Amino acid sequence: MSTNPSHFRSVAFGSLAACVVALASSAMAQTVVDRPPNLKPLPASSLSLVADASASSILRFSTTSWNNGTGPLQLEAGSVDTGSGKQQVFQRVFLSDGTSFLRLAGYFEWHPAHSHFHFDDYALYTLQPVNAPGGSVRTGSKMTFCVMDTTKMDTTLPGAPGQAVYNTCGRSIQGMSVGWGDTYGSHLAGQEIDFTDNADGIYQLKIEIDPKKVIIESEENDNVSCVLLDIKKPSTATVLDSSGSCSTAVSITPNTAQAGTSVQVTITGYGFSDGMTVTFEGGNGPRPIASNVRLASDTSTLDMITATVTVPFKKRGGRNPVWDVRVGPGGVLPKAFTVTE
């Protein structure tokens, strides 16, 4: 029986071509990725403590959340839930190949104070005492938002439009483009926390976006911002820290020590009290240890703690000898203390 080499060559070539097509299709499939939004809140701004018509003490503030993700936040109305009477909301997540998918994200409801539909559970406002004896945690009543492009933030981001796309408070579609933000001014309904009968002192005002994690995002660990406030009735709300981190620790001096030595340090910050501990985190190698921690100054502005910091001796230092300093249960001062050899 004779064989035909050309036949085998064509079969082999066909098989190779099929493999190449399959591999190319597989590679193309693997390159399709989600392009979700990423929502970030700015620290609250335009803060004021005012008395309303009923003589209640009200903390008013503005908020802005914005999208620095790879795709827009798009919310689409669905059917009405007969149990709650609210309208279902679906988030449309876009993919890199131009397709998209929908996922149930919550509900729209009519907001009579603003005369339009709001998306439920978009944000949470919390005022928490840091150093306010007798003070209590208060939360804002506003959790529903009409989400739209109101503020241009960073239109140099890939996919960011030069003009607002979601420019109306729609009944069927709301959203936020890449590089755009949604601002609610302090004069609007819901942009307040009732401070009546609360104690004067130092507080954290936290703005948390998507507190119930109902929105698909590329990053879930940057949804909170914070300002540190000194509040005194009847009308004083002084911003102490507007960096967004709300760290109560401000500085440590000196900020270096050699392994095998001890140094006396002074730490400044807000809301310090007797009995607070000082610890070091985030580095490696010989970990500094604080002892003789004392409250040296407790004022209405910067407080002061003194401590002895001892660094154990080790023949080899750490690859990352820079440490975060934590005062008490909060108050982290990042990359604040360095151990030298």
GROMACS .gro file of C-alpha atoms in nm:
model
  341
    1MET     CA    1   0.000   0.000   0.000
    2SER     CA    2   0.145   0.333  -0.102
    3THR     CA    3   0.128   0.653   0.097
    4ASN     CA    4   0.090   1.009  -0.017
    5PRO     CA    5   0.329   1.248   0.166
    6SER     CA    6   0.125   1.545   0.049
    7HIS     CA    7  -0.182   1.400   0.221
    8PHE     CA    8   0.000   1.373   0.554
    9ARG     CA    9   0.138   1.724   0.513
   10SER     CA   10  -0.211   1.868   0.456
   11VAL     CA   11  -0.354   1.676   0.755
   12ALA     CA   12  -0.067   1.794   0.976
   13PHE     CA   13  -0.105   2.151   0.852
   14GLY     CA   14  -0.481   2.141   0.915
   15SER     CA   15  -0.431   2.010   1.267
   16LEU     CA   16  -0.168   2.276   1.336
   17ALA     CA   17  -0.395   2.550   1.201
   18ALA     CA   18  -0.681   2.428   1.420
   19CYS     CA   19  -0.454   2.434   1.724
   20VAL     CA   20  -0.339   2.786   1.640
   21VAL     CA   21  -0.700   2.905   1.603
   22ALA     CA   22  -0.796   2.737   1.931
   23LEU     CA   23  -0.501   2.891   2.112
   24ALA     CA   24  -0.574   3.234   1.965
   25SER     CA   25  -0.940   3.206   2.066
   26SER     CA   26  -0.836   3.100   2.414
   27ALA     CA   27  -0.593   3.393   2.441
   28MET     CA   28  -0.862   3.635   2.323
   29ALA     CA   29  -1.106   3.494   2.578
   30GLN     CA   30  -0.852   3.536   2.854
   31THR     CA   31  -0.795   3.902   2.769
   32VAL     CA   32  -1.160   3.999   2.826
   33VAL     CA   33  -1.174   4.163   3.169
   34ASP     CA   34  -1.430   4.349   3.376
   35ARG     CA   35  -1.413   4.728   3.382
   36PRO     CA   36  -1.590   4.812   3.705
   37PRO     CA   37  -1.609   5.150   3.876
   38ASN     CA   38  -1.416   5.237   4.190
   39LEU     CA   39  -1.593   5.479   4.422
   40LYS     CA   40  -1.398   5.700   4.661
   41PRO     CA   41  -1.529   5.966   4.900
   42LEU     CA   42  -1.347   6.292   4.961
   43PRO     CA   43  -1.333   6.414   5.322
   44ALA     CA   44  -1.639   6.616   5.424
   45SER     CA   45  -1.602   6.989   5.359
   46SER     CA   46  -1.786   7.320   5.419
   47LEU     CA   47  -1.851   7.219   5.779
   48SER     CA   48  -2.056   7.434   6.014
   49LEU     CA   49  -2.246   7.395   6.341
   50VAL     CA   50  -2.576   7.580   6.325
   51ALA     CA   51  -2.907   7.605   6.508
   52ASP     CA   52  -3.221   7.516   6.313
   53ALA     CA   53  -3.573   7.653   6.354
   54SER     CA   54  -3.636   7.427   6.654
   55ALA     CA   55  -3.310   7.539   6.823
   56SER     CA   56  -3.150   7.199   6.762
   57SER     CA   57  -2.773   7.196   6.708
   58ILE     CA   58  -2.698   7.070   6.356
   59LEU     CA   59  -2.362   6.981   6.200
   60ARG     CA   60  -2.384   7.055   5.827
   61PHE     CA   61  -2.131   6.949   5.560
   62SER     CA   62  -2.075   6.887   5.190
   63THR     CA   63  -1.970   6.553   5.042
   64THR     CA   64  -1.821   6.440   4.711
   65SER     CA   65  -1.775   6.082   4.594
   66TRP     CA   66  -1.604   6.006   4.266
   67ASN     CA   67  -1.515   5.723   4.031
   68ASN     CA   68  -1.151   5.646   3.954
   69GLY     CA   69  -1.217   5.295   3.824
   70THR     CA   70  -1.181   5.153   3.475
   71GLY     CA   71  -1.551   5.176   3.388
   72PRO     CA   72  -1.858   5.381   3.475
   73LEU     CA   73  -2.103   5.316   3.754
   74GLN     CA   74  -2.433   5.261   3.574
   75LEU     CA   75  -2.752   5.188   3.767
   76GLU     CA   76  -3.062   5.077   3.576
   77ALA     CA   77  -3.419   5.056   3.704
   78GLY     CA   78  -3.592   4.720   3.700
   79SER     CA   79  -3.933   4.600   3.809
   80VAL     CA   80  -4.118   4.717   4.120
   81ASP     CA   81  -4.082   4.487   4.421
   82THR     CA   82  -4.439   4.421   4.527
   83GLY     CA   83  -4.332   4.348   4.884
   84SER     CA   84  -4.155   4.678   4.953
   85GLY     CA   85  -4.307   4.894   4.683
   86LYS     CA   86  -3.956   5.000   4.581
   87GLN     CA   87  -3.811   4.972   4.233
   88GLN     CA   88  -3.531   4.724   4.178
   89VAL     CA   89  -3.194   4.858   4.063
   90PHE     CA   90  -2.939   4.666   3.857
   91GLN     CA   91  -2.574   4.761   3.814
   92ARG     CA   92  -2.447   4.722   3.457
   93VAL     CA   93  -2.080   4.619   3.459
   94PHE     CA   94  -1.897   4.673   3.130
   95LEU     CA   95  -1.631   4.440   2.990
   96SER     CA   96  -1.323   4.515   2.782
   97ASP     CA   97  -1.475   4.350   2.471
   98GLY     CA   98  -1.770   4.592   2.471
   99THR     CA   99  -2.020   4.353   2.629
  100SER     CA  100  -2.171   4.392   2.976
  101PHE     CA  101  -2.372   4.212   3.241
  102LEU     CA  102  -2.635   4.312   3.498
  103ARG     CA  103  -2.641   4.240   3.870
  104LEU     CA  104  -2.907   4.328   4.128
  105ALA     CA  105  -2.769   4.613   4.339
  106GLY     CA  106  -3.063   4.738   4.547
  107TYR     CA  107  -3.357   4.973   4.504
  108PHE     CA  108  -3.467   5.316   4.387
  109GLU     CA  109  -3.719   5.508   4.592
  110TRP     CA  110  -3.890   5.844   4.553
  111HIS     CA  111  -3.725   6.116   4.762
  112PRO     CA  112  -3.983   6.390   4.831
  113ALA     CA  113  -3.731   6.642   4.972
  114HIS     CA  114  -3.540   6.642   4.642
  115SER     CA  115  -3.835   6.552   4.412
  116HIS     CA  116  -3.657   6.268   4.231
  117PHE     CA  117  -3.558   5.902   4.264
  118HIS     CA  118  -3.270   5.805   4.492
  119PHE     CA  119  -3.058   5.492   4.506
  120ASP     CA  120  -3.072   5.326   4.850
  121ASP     CA  121  -2.769   5.253   5.070
  122TYR     CA  122  -2.523   5.457   4.868
  123ALA     CA  123  -2.351   5.631   5.162
  124LEU     CA  124  -2.334   5.644   5.540
  125TYR     CA  125  -2.239   5.945   5.755
  126THR     CA  126  -2.106   5.873   6.106
  127LEU     CA  127  -1.988   6.113   6.376
  128GLN     CA  128  -1.778   5.931   6.635
  129PRO     CA  129  -1.626   6.076   6.955
  130VAL     CA  130  -1.246   6.063   6.986
  131ASN     CA  131  -1.200   6.275   7.297
  132ALA     CA  132  -1.541   6.401   7.404
  133PRO     CA  133  -1.634   6.280   7.755
  134GLY     CA  134  -2.004   6.197   7.751
  135GLY     CA  135  -2.020   6.212   7.372
  136SER     CA  136  -2.199   5.948   7.168
  137VAL     CA  137  -2.193   5.818   6.813
  138ARG     CA  138  -2.439   5.988   6.577
  139THR     CA  139  -2.529   5.889   6.222
  140GLY     CA  140  -2.682   6.090   5.943
  141SER     CA  141  -3.030   6.009   5.816
  142LYS     CA  142  -2.927   6.036   5.449
  143MET     CA  143  -2.836   5.705   5.287
  144THR     CA  144  -3.016   5.747   4.954
  145PHE     CA  145  -2.862   5.939   4.664
  146CYS     CA  146  -2.939   6.042   4.310
  147VAL     CA  147  -2.608   5.943   4.147
  148MET     CA  148  -2.489   6.158   3.857
  149ASP     CA  149  -2.192   6.344   3.706
  150THR     CA  150  -2.181   6.684   3.876
  151THR     CA  151  -1.810   6.743   3.939
  152LYS     CA  152  -1.516   6.694   3.702
  153MET     CA  153  -1.239   6.525   3.904
  154ASP     CA  154  -0.975   6.368   3.677
  155THR     CA  155  -1.059   6.338   3.309
  156THR     CA  156  -0.704   6.226   3.225
  157LEU     CA  157  -0.798   5.875   3.343
  158PRO     CA  158  -0.844   5.616   3.066
  159GLY     CA  159  -1.209   5.609   2.962
  160ALA     CA  160  -1.296   5.939   3.127
  161PRO     CA  161  -1.528   6.156   2.913
  162GLY     CA  162  -1.462   6.527   2.874
  163GLN     CA  163  -1.826   6.610   2.941
  164ALA     CA  164  -2.080   6.474   3.186
  165VAL     CA  165  -2.258   6.162   3.059
  166TYR     CA  166  -2.497   6.100   3.347
  167ASN     CA  167  -2.614   6.459   3.367
  168THR     CA  168  -2.973   6.411   3.482
  169CYS     CA  169  -3.129   6.244   3.782
  170GLY     CA  170  -3.296   5.979   3.572
  171ARG     CA  171  -3.592   5.756   3.657
  172SER     CA  172  -3.451   5.464   3.457
  173ILE     CA  173  -3.071   5.517   3.449
  174GLN     CA  174  -2.835   5.692   3.689
  175GLY     CA  175  -2.459   5.672   3.710
  176MET     CA  176  -2.113   5.819   3.742
  177SER     CA  177  -1.853   5.833   3.467
  178VAL     CA  178  -1.484   5.753   3.512
  179GLY     CA  179  -1.306   6.065   3.637
  180TRP     CA  180  -1.627   6.233   3.753
  181GLY     CA  181  -1.780   6.289   4.096
  182ASP     CA  182  -2.116   6.355   4.256
  183THR     CA  183  -2.128   6.647   4.501
  184TYR     CA  184  -2.397   6.714   4.759
  185GLY     CA  185  -2.372   7.062   4.908
  186SER     CA  186  -2.411   7.135   5.277
  187HIS     CA  187  -2.734   7.327   5.212
  188LEU     CA  188  -2.918   7.020   5.079
  189ALA     CA  189  -3.159   6.808   5.278
  190GLY     CA  190  -2.984   6.520   5.453
  191GLN     CA  191  -2.641   6.679   5.457
  192GLU     CA  192  -2.641   6.705   5.835
  193ILE     CA  193  -2.606   6.521   6.165
  194ASP     CA  194  -2.804   6.620   6.473
  195PHE     CA  195  -2.557   6.726   6.743
  196THR     CA  196  -2.821   6.835   6.997
  197ASP     CA  197  -2.745   6.720   7.355
  198ASN     CA  198  -2.409   6.576   7.249
  199ALA     CA  199  -2.093   6.669   7.438
  200ASP     CA  200  -1.835   6.916   7.312
  201GLY     CA  201  -1.501   6.766   7.214
  202ILE     CA  202  -1.302   6.603   6.936
  203TYR     CA  203  -1.489   6.383   6.685
  204GLN     CA  204  -1.430   6.192   6.364
  205LEU     CA  205  -1.678   6.252   6.080
  206LYS     CA  206  -1.663   5.949   5.850
  207ILE     CA  207  -1.809   5.930   5.501
  208GLU     CA  208  -1.851   5.572   5.378
  209ILE     CA  209  -1.960   5.493   5.023
  210ASP     CA  210  -2.145   5.168   4.952
  211PRO     CA  211  -2.149   5.062   5.319
  212LYS     CA  212  -2.344   4.741   5.247
  213LYS     CA  213  -2.113   4.642   4.958
  214VAL     CA  214  -2.395   4.616   4.705
  215ILE     CA  215  -2.195   4.771   4.419
  216ILE     CA  216  -1.930   4.579   4.224
  217GLU     CA  217  -1.604   4.779   4.247
  218SER     CA  218  -1.241   4.720   4.158
  219GLU     CA  219  -1.133   4.810   4.513
  220GLU     CA  220  -1.335   4.779   4.837
  221ASN     CA  221  -1.075   4.916   5.081
  222ASP     CA  222  -1.088   5.285   4.989
  223ASN     CA  223  -1.456   5.359   5.050
  224VAL     CA  224  -1.410   5.560   5.372
  225SER     CA  225  -1.280   5.911   5.428
  226CYS     CA  226  -1.265   6.106   5.749
  227VAL     CA  227  -1.213   6.449   5.900
  228LEU     CA  228  -1.112   6.520   6.258
  229LEU     CA  229  -1.318   6.796   6.421
  230ASP     CA  230  -1.317   7.000   6.739
  231ILE     CA  231  -1.684   7.076   6.803
  232LYS     CA  232  -1.808   7.328   7.059
  233LYS     CA  233  -2.166   7.449   7.089
  234PRO     CA  234  -2.322   7.677   6.992
  235SER     CA  235  -2.142   7.736   6.662
  236THR     CA  236  -1.782   7.606   6.643
  237ALA     CA  237  -1.670   7.318   6.421
  238THR     CA  238  -1.293   7.342   6.370
  239VAL     CA  239  -1.125   7.103   6.126
  240LEU     CA  240  -0.812   6.952   6.284
  241ASP     CA  241  -0.722   6.701   6.012
  242SER     CA  242  -0.870   6.696   5.662
  243SER     CA  243  -0.624   6.447   5.509
  244GLY     CA  244  -0.895   6.182   5.490
  245SER     CA  245  -0.722   5.931   5.718
  246CYS     CA  246  -0.840   6.088   6.045
  247SER     CA  247  -0.524   5.985   6.224
  248THR     CA  248  -0.510   6.130   6.573
  249ALA     CA  249  -0.130   6.099   6.578
  250VAL     CA  250   0.057   6.385   6.410
  251SER     CA  251   0.433   6.351   6.477
  252ILE     CA  252   0.701   6.160   6.669
  253THR     CA  253   1.034   6.320   6.767
  254PRO     CA  254   1.300   6.189   6.728
  255ASN     CA  255   1.185   5.957   6.453
  256THR     CA  256   1.489   5.727   6.433
  257ALA     CA  257   1.685   5.501   6.670
  258GLN     CA  258   1.974   5.262   6.631
  259ALA     CA  259   1.929   4.892   6.704
  260GLY     CA  260   2.042   4.814   7.059
  261THR     CA  261   1.967   5.164   7.194
  262SER     CA  262   1.688   5.353   7.370
  263VAL     CA  263   1.559   5.705   7.299
  264GLN     CA  264   1.310   5.938   7.466
  265VAL     CA  265   1.038   6.036   7.219
  266THR     CA  266   0.758   6.290   7.214
  267ILE     CA  267   0.441   6.211   7.019
  268THR     CA  268   0.190   6.482   6.937
  269GLY     CA  269  -0.170   6.435   6.830
  270TYR     CA  270  -0.536   6.481   6.913
  271GLY     CA  271  -0.756   6.305   7.165
  272PHE     CA  272  -0.477   6.149   7.372
  273SER     CA  273  -0.566   6.032   7.723
  274ASP     CA  274  -0.406   5.858   8.023
  275GLY     CA  275  -0.344   5.488   7.975
  276MET     CA  276  -0.302   5.494   7.598
  277THR     CA  277  -0.043   5.254   7.461
  278VAL     CA  278   0.218   5.317   7.192
  279THR     CA  279   0.299   5.031   6.956
  280PHE     CA  280   0.497   4.987   6.634
  281GLU     CA  281   0.358   4.803   6.330
  282GLY     CA  282   0.420   4.732   5.964
  283GLY     CA  283   0.800   4.700   5.957
  284ASN     CA  284   1.029   4.402   6.010
  285GLY     CA  285   1.356   4.335   6.184
  286PRO     CA  286   1.406   4.454   6.543
  287ARG     CA  287   1.066   4.591   6.654
  288PRO     CA  288   1.078   4.905   6.872
  289ILE     CA  289   0.917   4.872   7.216
  290ALA     CA  290   0.761   5.168   7.401
  291SER     CA  291   0.766   5.192   7.781
  292ASN     CA  292   0.707   5.463   8.042
  293VAL     CA  293   0.426   5.604   7.829
  294ARG     CA  294   0.290   5.922   7.990
  295LEU     CA  295   0.037   6.186   7.893
  296ALA     CA  296   0.241   6.505   7.910
  297SER     CA  297  -0.014   6.754   7.778
  298ASP     CA  298  -0.391   6.742   7.729
  299THR     CA  299  -0.529   7.055   7.565
  300SER     CA  300  -0.809   7.160   7.332
  301THR     CA  301  -0.558   7.150   7.045
  302LEU     CA  302  -0.249   6.926   7.018
  303ASP     CA  303  -0.188   6.675   7.298
  304MET     CA  304   0.150   6.530   7.386
  305ILE     CA  305   0.272   6.185   7.496
  306THR     CA  306   0.624   6.101   7.608
  307ALA     CA  307   0.773   5.751   7.604
  308THR     CA  308   1.096   5.554   7.612
  309VAL     CA  309   1.149   5.360   7.290
  310THR     CA  310   1.392   5.067   7.302
  311VAL     CA  311   1.510   4.885   6.989
  312PRO     CA  312   1.641   4.533   7.055
  313PHE     CA  313   1.983   4.449   6.913
  314LYS     CA  314   2.000   4.210   6.618
  315LYS     CA  315   2.298   4.131   6.399
  316ARG     CA  316   2.087   4.173   6.089
  317GLY     CA  317   1.841   4.451   6.037
  318GLY     CA  318   1.507   4.412   5.865
  319ARG     CA  319   1.439   4.454   5.495
  320ASN     CA  320   1.179   4.714   5.591
  321PRO     CA  321   1.305   4.897   5.902
  322VAL     CA  322   1.041   5.173   5.877
  323TRP     CA  323   0.755   5.134   6.126
  324ASP     CA  324   0.405   5.274   6.166
  325VAL     CA  325   0.334   5.424   6.510
  326ARG     CA  326  -0.004   5.350   6.671
  327VAL     CA  327  -0.132   5.547   6.969
  328GLY     CA  328  -0.416   5.381   7.158
  329PRO     CA  329  -0.682   5.196   6.956
  330GLY     CA  330  -0.644   5.431   6.655
  331GLY     CA  331  -0.416   5.717   6.567
  332VAL     CA  332  -0.182   5.541   6.322
  333LEU     CA  333   0.108   5.754   6.199
  334PRO     CA  334   0.231   5.572   5.885
  335LYS     CA  335   0.602   5.515   5.815
  336ALA     CA  336   0.695   5.736   6.107
  337PHE     CA  337   0.987   5.564   6.286
  338THR     CA  338   1.305   5.418   6.132
  339VAL     CA  339   1.544   5.168   6.290
  340THR     CA  340   1.908   5.211   6.183
  341GLU     CA  341   2.193   4.960   6.218
   0.00000   0.00000   0.00000
